[in-house]
Amino acid sequence: MSLLVAQDLHKSFGKTHALEGAGLTIRAGEIVAVMGPSGSGKSTLLHCIAGILPPDSGVVRYGDRELTSMSDRERSELRRTDFGFVFQFGQLVPELTCLENVALPLRLSGMKRKDAERAAKDWMAKLEVDGVADQRPGETSGGQGQRVAIARALVTAPKVIFADEPTGALDSLNGERVMHLLTSAARETGAAVVLVTHEARVAAYSDREVVVRDGKARDVEFVR
Ligand code: ADP
Ligand code: ADP
């Protein structure tokens, strides 16, 4: 079943045509790697399909709803309930402990502290970072910080996880560990993952790869 479908997306930043007719289909529960060289439009595509950045033209559908015709408010509500995000760095709140960071999305949706922290602890254990629960993000290693961020993305049981170069700041050993834990956690919950990466080693964790081509067309092509 197609969960997320993007068609004929165009997006320009001034004279830079970042997307020129890009399209993409994500089925429920599948892990898709979006590949391509730096500057080819991968992040722009991810931001457009995740409802963070409005495309200049084209359509994004999520289930039977059209993301591209929703109000900003509807889109941010949908992001909160159905999507999870993991970026390269900088997404944890430095003033909060790691446990408070993971519990935050649940607290913001009105869950009691005790229940939110219990759920957060469970996810931190699955990501093997329960040991840093009481530390602040600045006190952890890069790999631990990314695993805390993944626990936070998963705690609301999203249908889609958007990950933009999630291992970009890590050495290869920690990168592999993060990918292993991210993909097995997604399999467990049935979440789809849209994974932007320029590394084949990271893309190897996906079910399918699409390539955003550099140059004019920048079409997305199915590799496997
Ligand atoms: P990738 O993720 O493949 O590296 P991006 O989607 O980040 O590619 O960028 C595609 C092109 O659009 C690049 O030329 C980039 O410099 C440009 N670009 C992306 N975001 C912006 C922005 N906010 N303002 C201006 N140019 C941008
Ligand atoms: P990545 O591709 O790993 O996400 P980038 O450095 O390409 O990282 O982009 C980081 C942020 O800067 C993004 O929000 C992107 O939209 C923006 N950006 C990218 N290129 C430009 C640019 N030439 N001018 C302004 N903003 C840009």
PDB file of C-alpha atoms in Angstrom, residues 50-51 62 65 67 70-83 85 108-109:
ATOM      1  CA  ALA A  50       7.731  15.603   5.177  1.00  0.00           C
ATOM      2  CA  GLY A  51       5.641  18.772   5.023  1.00  0.00           C
ATOM      3  CA  TYR A  62      -0.121  10.947   2.604  1.00  0.00           C
ATOM      4  CA  ARG A  65      -4.865  13.244   2.388  1.00  0.00           C
ATOM      5  CA  LEU A  67      -0.206  17.371   2.298  1.00  0.00           C
ATOM      6  CA  MET A  70      -3.311  21.472   3.943  1.00  0.00           C
ATOM      7  CA  SER A  71      -3.006  24.560   6.109  1.00  0.00           C
ATOM      8  CA  ASP A  72       0.272  25.047   8.022  1.00  0.00           C
ATOM      9  CA  ARG A  73      -1.581  24.108  11.174  1.00  0.00           C
ATOM     10  CA  GLU A  74      -2.937  20.847   9.755  1.00  0.00           C
ATOM     11  CA  ARG A  75       0.514  19.979   8.449  1.00  0.00           C
ATOM     12  CA  SER A  76       2.241  20.569  11.761  1.00  0.00           C
ATOM     13  CA  GLU A  77      -0.426  18.529  13.539  1.00  0.00           C
ATOM     14  CA  LEU A  78       0.160  15.681  11.074  1.00  0.00           C
ATOM     15  CA  ARG A  79       3.935  15.902  11.605  1.00  0.00           C
ATOM     16  CA  ARG A  80       3.414  15.646  15.354  1.00  0.00           C
ATOM     17  CA  THR A  81       1.061  12.642  15.232  1.00  0.00           C
ATOM     18  CA  ASP A  82       2.379  10.623  12.292  1.00  0.00           C
ATOM     19  CA  PHE A  83       5.984  11.576  11.527  1.00  0.00           C
ATOM     20  CA  PHE A  85      12.483  13.104  12.494  1.00  0.00           C
ATOM     21  CA  LEU A 108       3.676  17.881  24.574  1.00  0.00           C
ATOM     22  CA  SER A 109       0.760  15.677  23.562  1.00  0.00           C
TER      23      SER A 109
END
